[in-house]
Coordinates of C-alpha atoms in Angstrom, one line a residue:
X17 CA 16.5 104.3 63.8
X18 CA 17.1 105.1 67.1
X19 CA 19.9 108.2 67.2
X20 CA 23.6 107.4 68.5
X21 CA 23.7 108.6 71.5
X22 CA 26.6 109.4 74.4
X23 CA 24.9 106.8 75.7
X24 CA 25.3 103.8 73.5
X25 CA 28.9 104.8 73.1
X26 CA 29.3 104.4 77.4
X27 CA 28.0 101.4 76.9
X28 CA 29.9 99.9 74.0
X29 CA 33.1 101.2 76.5
X30 CA 31.4 99.5 79.0
X31 CA 31.0 96.4 77.4
X32 CA 34.8 95.9 76.3
X33 CA 36.4 96.5 79.4
X34 CA 34.4 94.3 81.0
X35 CA 35.0 91.4 78.0
X36 CA 38.6 92.8 79.2
X37 CA 38.6 93.0 82.8
X38 CA 37.4 88.7 81.7
X39 CA 40.1 88.0 79.4
X40 CA 42.6 89.2 82.2
X41 CA 40.2 87.1 85.1
X42 CA 40.6 83.9 83.3
X43 CA 43.8 84.4 82.3
X44 CA 45.0 82.2 84.7
X45 CA 42.6 79.7 83.9
X46 CA 45.0 79.4 80.3
X47 CA 47.3 78.3 82.7
X48 CA 45.4 75.3 84.4
X49 CA 47.9 73.0 83.0
X50 CA 50.4 73.6 85.3
X51 CA 47.9 74.9 88.4
X52 CA 45.4 73.7 90.2
X53 CA 42.5 76.9 90.9
X54 CA 40.2 74.4 92.6
X55 CA 41.9 74.9 96.3
X56 CA 41.3 70.8 96.5
X57 CA 44.1 70.0 97.6
X58 CA 43.2 72.2 100.9
X59 CA 39.8 69.3 101.6
X60 CA 40.5 67.4 104.6
X61 CA 40.5 64.4 103.2
X62 CA 43.0 63.7 100.2
X63 CA 42.4 60.7 97.6
X64 CA 45.7 60.0 95.9
X65 CA 44.1 57.1 92.9
X66 CA 47.2 55.7 91.6
X67 CA 47.2 52.8 88.6
X68 CA 50.0 50.7 88.9
X69 CA 50.5 47.3 87.3
X70 CA 47.4 45.7 86.8
X71 CA 46.0 46.7 90.3
X72 CA 44.1 50.4 91.6
X73 CA 45.4 51.8 95.2
X74 CA 43.9 54.7 96.8
X75 CA 45.5 55.9 99.7
X76 CA 42.8 58.3 101.8
X77 CA 44.2 60.6 103.9
X78 CA 40.5 60.5 105.8
X79 CA 39.5 63.8 109.4
X80 CA 39.2 61.6 112.6
X81 CA 35.7 63.9 112.9
X82 CA 34.4 62.8 108.7
X83 CA 35.7 58.7 110.0
X84 CA 32.0 58.5 110.4
X85 CA 31.2 58.3 106.9
X86 CA 33.9 56.8 105.2
X87 CA 32.8 53.3 107.7
X88 CA 29.1 54.6 109.3
X89 CA 29.5 50.8 110.3
X90 CA 32.4 51.8 113.1
X91 CA 31.4 53.3 117.1
X92 CA 31.1 56.7 117.7
X93 CA 34.7 57.9 119.7
X94 CA 36.7 60.6 119.9
X95 CA 39.7 58.6 120.5
X96 CA 41.3 58.7 117.4
X97 CA 43.5 55.4 118.4
X98 CA 40.4 53.6 119.1
X99 CA 38.4 54.5 116.6
X100 CA 41.9 53.4 114.1
X101 CA 41.6 49.9 116.4
X102 CA 37.3 49.4 115.2
X103 CA 38.0 50.1 112.2
X104 CA 41.3 47.5 111.4
X105 CA 38.4 44.8 112.6
X106 CA 35.4 46.1 110.7
X107 CA 36.5 46.9 106.8
X108 CA 33.0 48.0 105.8
X109 CA 34.6 51.6 104.0
X110 CA 32.4 53.3 102.6
X111 CA 34.3 54.0 99.6
X112 CA 33.5 51.7 96.1
X113 CA 35.0 51.3 92.7
X114 CA 32.6 49.0 90.2
X115 CA 33.5 48.1 86.7
X116 CA 29.6 48.1 85.4
X117 CA 27.7 47.1 87.7
X118 CA 29.7 44.8 89.5
X119 CA 31.3 45.9 92.9
X120 CA 35.6 45.7 92.8
X121 CA 36.5 44.4 96.6
X122 CA 39.7 45.4 97.4
X123 CA 42.3 42.5 97.9
X124 CA 44.8 44.8 100.4
X125 CA 43.7 47.1 103.0
X126 CA 45.2 48.7 105.5
X127 CA 45.1 51.7 108.2
X128 CA 47.0 53.2 110.3
X129 CA 47.8 56.5 112.3
X130 CA 50.6 58.9 110.8
X131 CA 50.7 62.9 110.0
X132 CA 49.4 64.9 106.4
X133 CA 51.4 64.7 103.5
X134 CA 52.1 68.2 103.2
X135 CA 51.3 70.4 100.9
X136 CA 51.6 73.7 99.0
X137 CA 48.2 75.1 97.9
X138 CA 48.6 78.9 97.0
X139 CA 45.3 80.3 97.1
X140 CA 44.7 78.3 100.4
X141 CA 42.6 81.4 102.8
X142 CA 43.2 83.7 100.0
X143 CA 40.4 85.3 98.6
X144 CA 39.7 84.3 95.4
X145 CA 40.3 87.2 92.2
X146 CA 37.7 85.3 90.6
X147 CA 34.7 85.0 92.4
X148 CA 35.4 87.6 95.6
X149 CA 35.4 84.0 98.3
X150 CA 37.7 83.1 100.4
X151 CA 39.8 79.7 99.5
X152 CA 39.7 77.2 102.2
X153 CA 42.3 77.3 104.4
X154 CA 45.0 73.8 104.5
X155 CA 43.4 71.7 107.5
X156 CA 44.0 72.2 111.3
X157 CA 44.5 68.7 112.2
X158 CA 47.6 67.4 111.1
X159 CA 47.0 63.6 112.8
X160 CA 44.6 61.5 110.5
X161 CA 43.9 58.2 109.2
X162 CA 46.0 57.2 106.8
X163 CA 44.7 54.3 104.9
X164 CA 45.8 52.6 102.1
X165 CA 43.2 49.8 99.8
X166 CA 43.8 48.2 96.6
X167 CA 41.9 46.4 93.8
X168 CA 42.7 44.0 91.2
X169 CA 41.7 45.6 88.1
X170 CA 43.5 43.3 85.3
X171 CA 41.4 43.2 82.5
X172 CA 39.3 46.3 83.2
X173 CA 38.9 49.2 80.8
X174 CA 36.3 50.9 82.8
X175 CA 36.2 51.9 86.3
X176 CA 33.1 53.6 87.8
X177 CA 34.7 55.8 91.3
X178 CA 32.0 56.1 94.3
X179 CA 33.2 58.5 97.2
X180 CA 30.3 57.8 100.4
X181 CA 27.5 59.6 99.0
X182 CA 24.6 61.3 100.6
X183 CA 20.4 61.5 99.4
X184 CA 21.1 63.4 96.9
X185 CA 24.1 61.3 95.2
X186 CA 27.1 63.5 96.3
X187 CA 29.5 63.5 97.9
X188 CA 28.6 63.2 101.7
X189 CA 32.2 65.3 102.5
X190 CA 34.6 67.3 100.8
X191 CA 37.2 64.3 99.0
X192 CA 40.3 66.0 97.2
X193 CA 41.1 63.6 95.2
X194 CA 44.4 63.7 92.2
X195 CA 45.3 60.9 89.8
X196 CA 48.0 59.1 87.1
X197 CA 48.6 56.1 85.8
X198 CA 52.2 55.0 85.9
X199 CA 53.7 58.7 85.9
X200 CA 51.3 60.0 83.7
X201 CA 49.3 62.3 85.2
X202 CA 45.5 62.1 85.0
X203 CA 44.1 64.6 86.9
X204 CA 45.7 67.3 89.3
X205 CA 43.9 68.1 92.8
X206 CA 39.9 68.6 91.9
X207 CA 36.8 67.8 94.2
X208 CA 35.8 64.2 93.8
X209 CA 32.3 66.1 94.2
X210 CA 30.3 62.8 92.7
X211 CA 30.9 59.4 91.0
X212 CA 33.3 59.3 88.7
X213 CA 33.9 57.1 85.7
X214 CA 37.4 56.1 84.7
X215 CA 38.5 55.0 81.1
X216 CA 41.6 53.5 80.9
X217 CA 43.7 52.2 78.2
X218 CA 46.1 49.6 78.9
X219 CA 48.6 50.2 76.2
X220 CA 49.1 53.8 76.6
X221 CA 48.7 55.8 79.9
X222 CA 48.3 58.5 77.8
X223 CA 45.1 57.9 76.9
X224 CA 44.1 57.4 80.2
X225 CA 41.1 59.6 80.7
X226 CA 37.6 60.3 83.1
X227 CA 34.8 61.1 81.3
X228 CA 34.3 64.2 83.0
X229 CA 35.9 66.4 80.7
X230 CA 36.2 69.0 83.8
X231 CA 38.8 67.1 86.1
X232 CA 41.3 65.3 83.2
X233 CA 44.6 67.8 83.3
X234 CA 44.2 70.4 80.3
X235 CA 48.1 69.3 79.3
X236 CA 46.4 66.5 76.6
X237 CA 48.1 68.5 73.5
X238 CA 51.0 65.7 71.9
X239 CA 52.4 68.7 70.1
X240 CA 53.7 72.5 71.0
X241 CA 55.4 75.0 70.5
X242 CA 56.4 78.2 72.8
X243 CA 58.6 81.5 71.3
X244 CA 60.6 83.1 73.5
X245 CA 62.4 86.7 72.6
X246 CA 64.0 88.2 75.3
X247 CA 66.4 90.9 74.8
X248 CA 69.9 88.6 74.4
X249 CA 68.2 85.9 72.5
X250 CA 65.9 84.2 71.3
X251 CA 64.3 80.1 72.1
X252 CA 62.5 78.0 70.1
X253 CA 61.3 75.3 72.8
X254 CA 58.7 72.1 71.0
X255 CA 57.9 70.0 73.4
X256 CA 56.1 66.1 71.6
X257 CA 55.5 62.6 72.4
X258 CA 58.2 60.2 72.5
X259 CA 55.2 57.8 70.3
X260 CA 54.8 60.5 67.9
X261 CA 58.9 60.6 67.6
X262 CA 59.2 57.8 67.0
X263 CA 55.6 56.3 64.4
X264 CA 57.6 59.8 62.2
X265 CA 60.8 58.1 62.4
X266 CA 59.5 54.7 61.4
X267 CA 60.7 53.5 65.1
X268 CA 58.3 50.9 67.4
X269 CA 56.9 52.0 70.3
X270 CA 55.6 50.4 73.5
X271 CA 54.2 53.0 76.3
X272 CA 55.8 50.3 79.2
X273 CA 59.2 50.6 78.1
X274 CA 61.4 51.7 80.6
X275 CA 63.8 54.8 80.0
X276 CA 67.3 53.6 79.9
X277 CA 70.3 54.9 79.4
X278 CA 70.8 53.5 76.1
X279 CA 66.8 54.7 75.5
X280 CA 67.4 57.4 76.4
X281 CA 70.4 58.7 74.1
X282 CA 68.7 56.8 71.1
X283 CA 65.8 58.7 71.5
X284 CA 68.5 62.0 71.8
X285 CA 69.9 61.2 68.7
X286 CA 66.3 60.5 66.8
X287 CA 65.0 64.0 68.0
X288 CA 67.7 66.1 67.1
X289 CA 68.0 64.4 63.5
X290 CA 64.3 64.3 62.9
X291 CA 63.6 68.5 64.5
X292 CA 67.0 70.5 63.7
X293 CA 66.3 73.0 61.0
X294 CA 63.1 71.5 60.3
X295 CA 60.8 74.9 61.0
X296 CA 63.0 77.1 59.3
X297 CA 63.9 80.4 61.5
X298 CA 64.2 83.7 60.5
X299 CA 65.2 86.9 62.0
X300 CA 64.5 91.1 60.7
X301 CA 64.2 88.5 57.2
X302 CA 67.7 86.5 56.9
X303 CA 67.7 82.9 58.0
X304 CA 69.0 82.3 60.9
X305 CA 71.0 79.1 62.3
X306 CA 70.5 77.8 66.3
X307 CA 73.9 78.6 68.2
X308 CA 73.3 75.4 70.3
X309 CA 70.2 73.6 70.2
X310 CA 69.2 71.1 73.6
X311 CA 67.0 68.1 74.4
X312 CA 65.1 66.9 77.6
X313 CA 63.2 64.9 79.1
X314 CA 60.0 66.1 81.1
X315 CA 57.0 64.4 83.3
X316 CA 54.5 66.7 83.6
X317 CA 53.0 67.8 86.7
X318 CA 50.9 69.8 89.1
X319 CA 52.8 73.2 89.0
X320 CA 54.0 72.7 85.2
X321 CA 57.0 70.3 83.9
X322 CA 60.0 68.7 85.8
X323 CA 63.1 67.3 83.9
X324 CA 64.0 63.7 84.3
X325 CA 67.0 63.1 86.9
X326 CA 69.5 60.3 84.2
X327 CA 68.8 57.7 87.4
X328 CA 64.8 58.6 87.2
X329 CA 62.6 54.9 86.8
X330 CA 60.2 56.4 84.4
X331 CA 58.8 54.3 81.2
X332 CA 58.2 56.0 77.7
X333 CA 54.5 56.7 77.0
X334 CA 54.6 58.7 80.6
X335 CA 57.1 61.6 79.6
X336 CA 57.6 64.2 77.1
X337 CA 60.9 65.5 74.8
X338 CA 61.7 69.4 75.0
X339 CA 63.9 70.1 72.3
X340 CA 65.0 73.6 72.7
X341 CA 67.1 76.3 69.8
X342 CA 68.8 79.1 71.1
X343 CA 69.5 81.9 68.2
X344 CA 71.8 84.4 69.4
X345 CA 70.9 88.4 69.0
X346 CA 72.1 91.8 69.8
X347 CA 69.2 93.3 70.9
X348 CA 65.3 92.8 70.3
X349 CA 65.1 92.1 66.4
X350 CA 61.7 94.0 64.7
X351 CA 60.3 90.8 63.7
X352 CA 60.7 86.6 64.1
X353 CA 59.5 84.3 61.2
X354 CA 58.8 80.4 61.7
X355 CA 57.5 78.3 59.0
X356 CA 56.3 75.7 61.2
X357 CA 56.4 72.3 59.3
X358 CA 55.2 69.3 61.9
X359 CA 51.7 68.4 60.7
X360 CA 50.5 64.8 60.3
X361 CA 46.6 63.3 59.6
X362 CA 46.0 63.3 63.1
X363 CA 48.2 67.0 64.3
X364 CA 46.4 70.0 62.2
X365 CA 46.1 72.4 64.6
X366 CA 49.3 72.6 67.3
X367 CA 49.1 75.3 70.1
X368 CA 52.2 77.9 69.9
X369 CA 52.9 80.4 72.9
X370 CA 54.5 83.8 72.2
X371 CA 56.2 85.1 74.9
X372 CA 58.1 88.7 74.6
X373 CA 58.6 91.5 77.2
X374 CA 55.5 92.8 76.9
X375 CA 54.0 89.1 78.2
X376 CA 52.0 86.4 76.6
X377 CA 50.8 85.9 73.3
X378 CA 48.9 82.6 73.0
X379 CA 48.1 81.2 68.9
X380 CA 47.8 78.4 67.2
X381 CA 49.2 77.5 63.9
X382 CA 47.3 75.3 61.3
X383 CA 48.4 74.1 57.3
X384 CA 46.5 76.9 56.0
X385 CA 48.7 78.9 57.9
X386 CA 51.9 77.9 59.4
X387 CA 53.7 80.5 59.9
X388 CA 54.4 81.6 63.8
X389 CA 54.8 85.8 63.7
X390 CA 56.1 87.7 66.0
X391 CA 56.7 91.5 65.1
X392 CA 58.0 93.8 67.7
X393 CA 56.2 96.5 69.1
X394 CA 57.7 97.6 72.2
X395 CA 59.1 101.5 70.7
X396 CA 59.6 102.2 74.2
X397 CA 61.5 99.2 75.8
X398 CA 64.8 99.5 77.3
X399 CA 66.8 96.4 78.3
X400 CA 68.3 96.8 81.7
X401 CA 72.1 98.1 81.7
X402 CA 75.1 96.3 82.5
X403 CA 77.7 98.7 82.7
X404 CA 80.1 99.7 84.6
X405 CA 79.2 101.7 87.8
X406 CA 81.3 104.7 88.0
X407 CA 82.7 106.2 91.3
X408 CA 81.4 109.8 92.5
X409 CA 83.6 111.5 94.5
X410 CA 81.6 114.2 97.1
X411 CA 81.6 117.6 95.5
X412 CA 80.2 121.0 95.7
X413 CA 77.6 122.1 93.1
X414 CA 77.0 125.7 91.6
X415 CA 75.0 126.8 88.6
X416 CA 77.3 128.5 86.2
X417 CA 74.2 131.3 85.7
X418 CA 75.2 132.5 89.1
X419 CA 79.1 131.6 88.5
X420 CA 79.1 133.8 85.5
X421 CA 76.6 137.0 86.3
X422 CA 78.8 137.7 89.1
X423 CA 81.7 137.3 87.1
X424 CA 80.0 139.3 85.0
X425 CA 79.0 141.8 87.1
X426 CA 82.8 142.4 88.6
X427 CA 84.1 142.6 85.4
X428 CA 81.5 145.7 84.3
X429 CA 82.4 147.7 87.6
X430 CA 85.8 147.6 86.9
X431 CA 85.8 149.2 83.6
X432 CA 82.8 151.7 84.8
X433 CA 85.6 152.8 87.8
X434 CA 88.6 152.5 85.3
X435 CA 89.3 156.4 84.1
X436 CA 92.4 154.7 81.1
X437 CA 89.4 152.4 80.0
X438 CA 87.0 155.3 79.6
X439 CA 89.0 157.3 78.1
X440 CA 90.5 155.2 75.1
X441 CA 86.5 154.0 74.7
X442 CA 85.6 157.3 72.5
X443 CA 82.7 154.8 72.1
X444 CA 81.4 153.3 75.5
X445 CA 77.6 151.8 74.0
X446 CA 79.4 150.2 71.4
X447 CA 82.3 148.8 73.9
X448 CA 79.7 147.2 76.1
X449 CA 77.7 145.6 73.6
X450 CA 80.6 144.0 72.9
X451 CA 81.7 142.7 75.5
X452 CA 77.6 141.6 76.3
X453 CA 77.4 139.6 73.3
X454 CA 80.9 138.2 73.7
X455 CA 79.8 137.3 77.2
X456 CA 76.8 135.9 76.0
X457 CA 78.7 133.5 74.0
X458 CA 81.2 132.1 76.5
X459 CA 77.9 131.5 78.7
X460 CA 76.2 128.8 76.0
X461 CA 79.6 127.4 75.3
X462 CA 80.2 126.4 79.0
X463 CA 78.2 123.5 81.2
X464 CA 74.8 124.0 83.1
X465 CA 76.7 123.6 86.1
X466 CA 80.6 124.0 88.1
X467 CA 80.9 120.6 90.5
X468 CA 84.3 121.8 93.1
X469 CA 85.6 118.1 94.2
X470 CA 85.5 118.2 98.7
X471 CA 86.8 115.8 100.8
X472 CA 84.6 113.1 102.3
X473 CA 83.3 110.0 102.9
X474 CA 80.7 107.8 101.5
X475 CA 77.7 107.3 103.8
X476 CA 76.0 104.3 104.6
X477 CA 73.0 105.6 102.3
X478 CA 75.5 105.9 99.2
X479 CA 77.3 103.0 99.8
X480 CA 73.2 100.9 99.8
X481 CA 72.7 102.7 96.7
X482 CA 75.9 101.6 94.6
X483 CA 75.6 98.2 96.0
X484 CA 71.8 97.9 95.2
X485 CA 72.9 98.9 91.5
X486 CA 75.8 96.6 90.9
X487 CA 73.4 93.6 92.4
X488 CA 70.7 95.0 89.6
X489 CA 73.4 95.2 86.5
X490 CA 75.0 91.7 87.9
X491 CA 71.2 90.1 87.0
X492 CA 71.2 92.3 83.7
X493 CA 74.5 91.1 82.8
X494 CA 73.5 87.6 84.0
X495 CA 70.8 87.6 81.0
X496 CA 73.5 87.3 78.2
X497 CA 73.7 83.6 77.3
X498 CA 77.1 83.5 75.6
X499 CA 79.8 82.1 77.6
X500 CA 82.7 84.1 76.7
X501 CA 80.3 86.9 76.0
X502 CA 79.1 86.9 80.1
X503 CA 82.5 86.8 81.4
X504 CA 83.5 90.2 79.3
X505 CA 80.2 91.6 80.8
X506 CA 81.0 90.3 84.8
X507 CA 84.6 92.7 84.1
X508 CA 82.5 94.8 84.3
X509 CA 81.3 95.1 87.6
X510 CA 83.5 92.2 89.3
X511 CA 87.3 92.6 90.0
X512 CA 90.6 91.2 87.9
X513 CA 91.6 90.1 91.8
X514 CA 89.7 86.6 92.5
X515 CA 87.0 86.7 89.5
X516 CA 87.1 83.5 88.8
X517 CA 85.9 82.4 92.8
X518 CA 83.7 85.3 92.9
X519 CA 81.7 85.1 89.8
X520 CA 81.5 81.1 90.2
X521 CA 79.7 82.6 94.1
X522 CA 77.7 84.9 92.3
X523 CA 76.6 82.6 89.5
X524 CA 75.4 80.3 92.1
X525 CA 72.4 83.3 93.3
X526 CA 71.8 84.8 89.2
X527 CA 71.5 81.5 87.7
X528 CA 69.5 79.0 90.1
X529 CA 68.2 76.3 88.7
X530 CA 64.1 75.5 88.8
X531 CA 61.4 72.6 89.1
X532 CA 62.1 72.4 85.2
X533 CA 65.8 71.8 84.9
X534 CA 66.4 75.2 82.9
X535 CA 68.8 78.2 84.6
X536 CA 66.7 80.9 85.9
X537 CA 67.4 84.7 86.8
X538 CA 67.2 87.1 89.1
X539 CA 64.2 89.7 88.8
X540 CA 63.2 92.3 91.3
X541 CA 65.9 93.4 93.7
X542 CA 64.7 95.4 96.0
X543 CA 64.8 96.2 99.7
X544 CA 67.9 96.2 100.2
X545 CA 69.1 96.2 104.1
X546 CA 72.8 96.6 105.2
X547 CA 73.4 94.9 108.5
X548 CA 76.9 96.0 108.9
X549 CA 80.1 97.9 107.1
X550 CA 84.2 97.6 107.3
X551 CA 86.2 99.9 105.8
X552 CA 89.3 98.5 104.4
X553 CA 92.0 99.7 101.7
X554 CA 93.5 96.7 99.5
X555 CA 96.4 97.4 97.9
X556 CA 96.2 100.8 99.0
X557 CA 92.0 101.7 97.3
X558 CA 89.3 101.9 99.1
X559 CA 87.1 99.1 99.7
X560 CA 84.1 97.7 101.8
X561 CA 83.1 94.5 103.4
X562 CA 79.1 94.5 103.1
X563 CA 76.4 92.4 105.4
X564 CA 73.3 92.9 104.1
X565 CA 70.4 91.1 102.6
X566 CA 67.4 91.9 99.7
X567 CA 64.4 89.7 98.4
X568 CA 64.3 89.3 94.6
X569 CA 62.7 87.0 92.8
X570 CA 63.7 83.8 90.5
X571 CA 62.0 83.6 87.3
X572 CA 61.9 80.9 84.7
X573 CA 60.1 80.6 81.1
X574 CA 60.4 78.3 79.7
X575 CA 58.3 75.2 78.3
X576 CA 54.7 77.2 78.1
X577 CA 55.0 77.9 81.7
X578 CA 56.3 80.9 84.5
X579 CA 58.0 80.2 87.8
X580 CA 58.0 82.9 89.9
X581 CA 59.6 82.1 93.6
X582 CA 60.7 84.7 95.7
X583 CA 63.7 84.9 97.7
X584 CA 65.4 86.2 100.9
X585 CA 68.7 86.4 100.0
X586 CA 71.8 87.7 102.9
X587 CA 75.3 87.4 101.2
X588 CA 78.5 89.0 102.8
X589 CA 79.5 91.7 99.6
X590 CA 82.8 93.3 99.2
X591 CA 83.4 96.1 96.7
X592 CA 85.9 98.0 96.0
X593 CA 87.3 101.3 93.8
X594 CA 89.4 99.8 90.8
X595 CA 90.0 102.3 87.7
X596 CA 87.3 104.9 88.5
X597 CA 84.8 102.8 89.1
X598 CA 82.6 100.3 92.2
X599 CA 83.7 96.5 91.8
X600 CA 82.5 93.6 93.3
X601 CA 85.9 91.7 94.7
X602 CA 84.5 89.3 96.8
X603 CA 80.7 87.3 97.7
X604 CA 79.8 85.3 100.3
X605 CA 76.4 83.7 100.3
X606 CA 74.6 83.4 103.9
X607 CA 71.6 81.9 103.6
X608 CA 68.3 81.6 100.6
X609 CA 64.9 81.5 101.9

């Protein structure tokens, strides 16, 4: 047997590091429920495929440079208007639709000149960290051919979609596409690089899918659990389909029923009755009951989940129910245990995500191991401070050691020069020894430095630091979920005069509404710049009116998705000296970008 060497240890270490690196590089792929990493939304040609009722509609955005591939019989021309006219007369589109071996001919066709639909891509023109290859940028040509094609597909359960093909059977041009059945996404943005087969479930759009699993949407699990561990609250969120909830409660389900106000209230009531305390929660070995519950309706999109507006029209087969329980804690607990009890004959594994200040931890529960468990391993974690900001007056600082040595030296000199002391003390060594021992004891009882207040004013740098500290501590205060406790925390940072109006203006910045319908929070406040300062005197107290701007991140973690959006905030802030503390006495938002 070969002896174990240091080289083997090095090889093993490299393998471990490569494994860790692969995990982190591939971690974004675990978020594919929400974000497309293909970059297909930057393709020069886009196809939006919608199944609506008994017809399939394709909205095509076609680059003029590729029009000859989509209409091979059209006469070549550089004039896009002449091109559109010749295509309208011919209508021989190379984009085909088949069922079995029979071509389905379109019954509606229109074409016009127009602009591209504005799209955002987080990776456009950037280097893919997984491959090191620069991703395509958004197309430079904004004027394109907008084509709408409709196909009759009533009763068709299997379709084959053929883009324009080359001699090798691959797409002849670059086409990005997205698809949905009703309001249910079938796929996010992917490249239509070859013929694709689609199976349609007319009873339930959730089950409509491509045979190519690589392009189907990833959030197909009908049931999910998310545990969020935060310094002041614990949130347990459950995502489920109305179909499952109604079947569990012996109710009928029709995927195409619209979500009316009456049906919305009905489903909310059933969800609350079924899910409240369904999964017992233990915090620090004590059974805990939620301080609040909430039921919302969501629909999936390319970046996560969007809360459905009260007046939005959607069929119940295309929506998801979001059920949320909140538990109040004063600080991070040591342990949390949720006894998961929702399993059926068809659902025997439930994906779960545990999120704490250290990051996400995906796992799953099964009937044999039904507990969702979290333990506090954050030994050095400290929650952000929302304490009041004390006023620090300018002062001269003198080390106490220097001052004390000077005083002792003066005392010894004066003692030696005093003959009366020399005459009275027959044992000078004993006398000076006692003096030094007492002086040493007094020295160790004194503080390390002596501060002498000095007259002066606050400079711009100090004012910036005070303002930034107030803004950061306000962000920490707004992490408090309890309204009354939040109000108490804000009294440490907001002046009593005009308290209600000031906190109302602050809440618009510190509690922004996110795409999921939840209230976000403000993180990473930095790069504060003061544009203008006016010194004021309000009721005898020194105050400053400051026009400033700063950068921050709007963050929301809910329903398994983290939303982070950079913001530049410009505001007029009034701070005042109140009871030996700095406080915000007025706040007016000027712009948020």
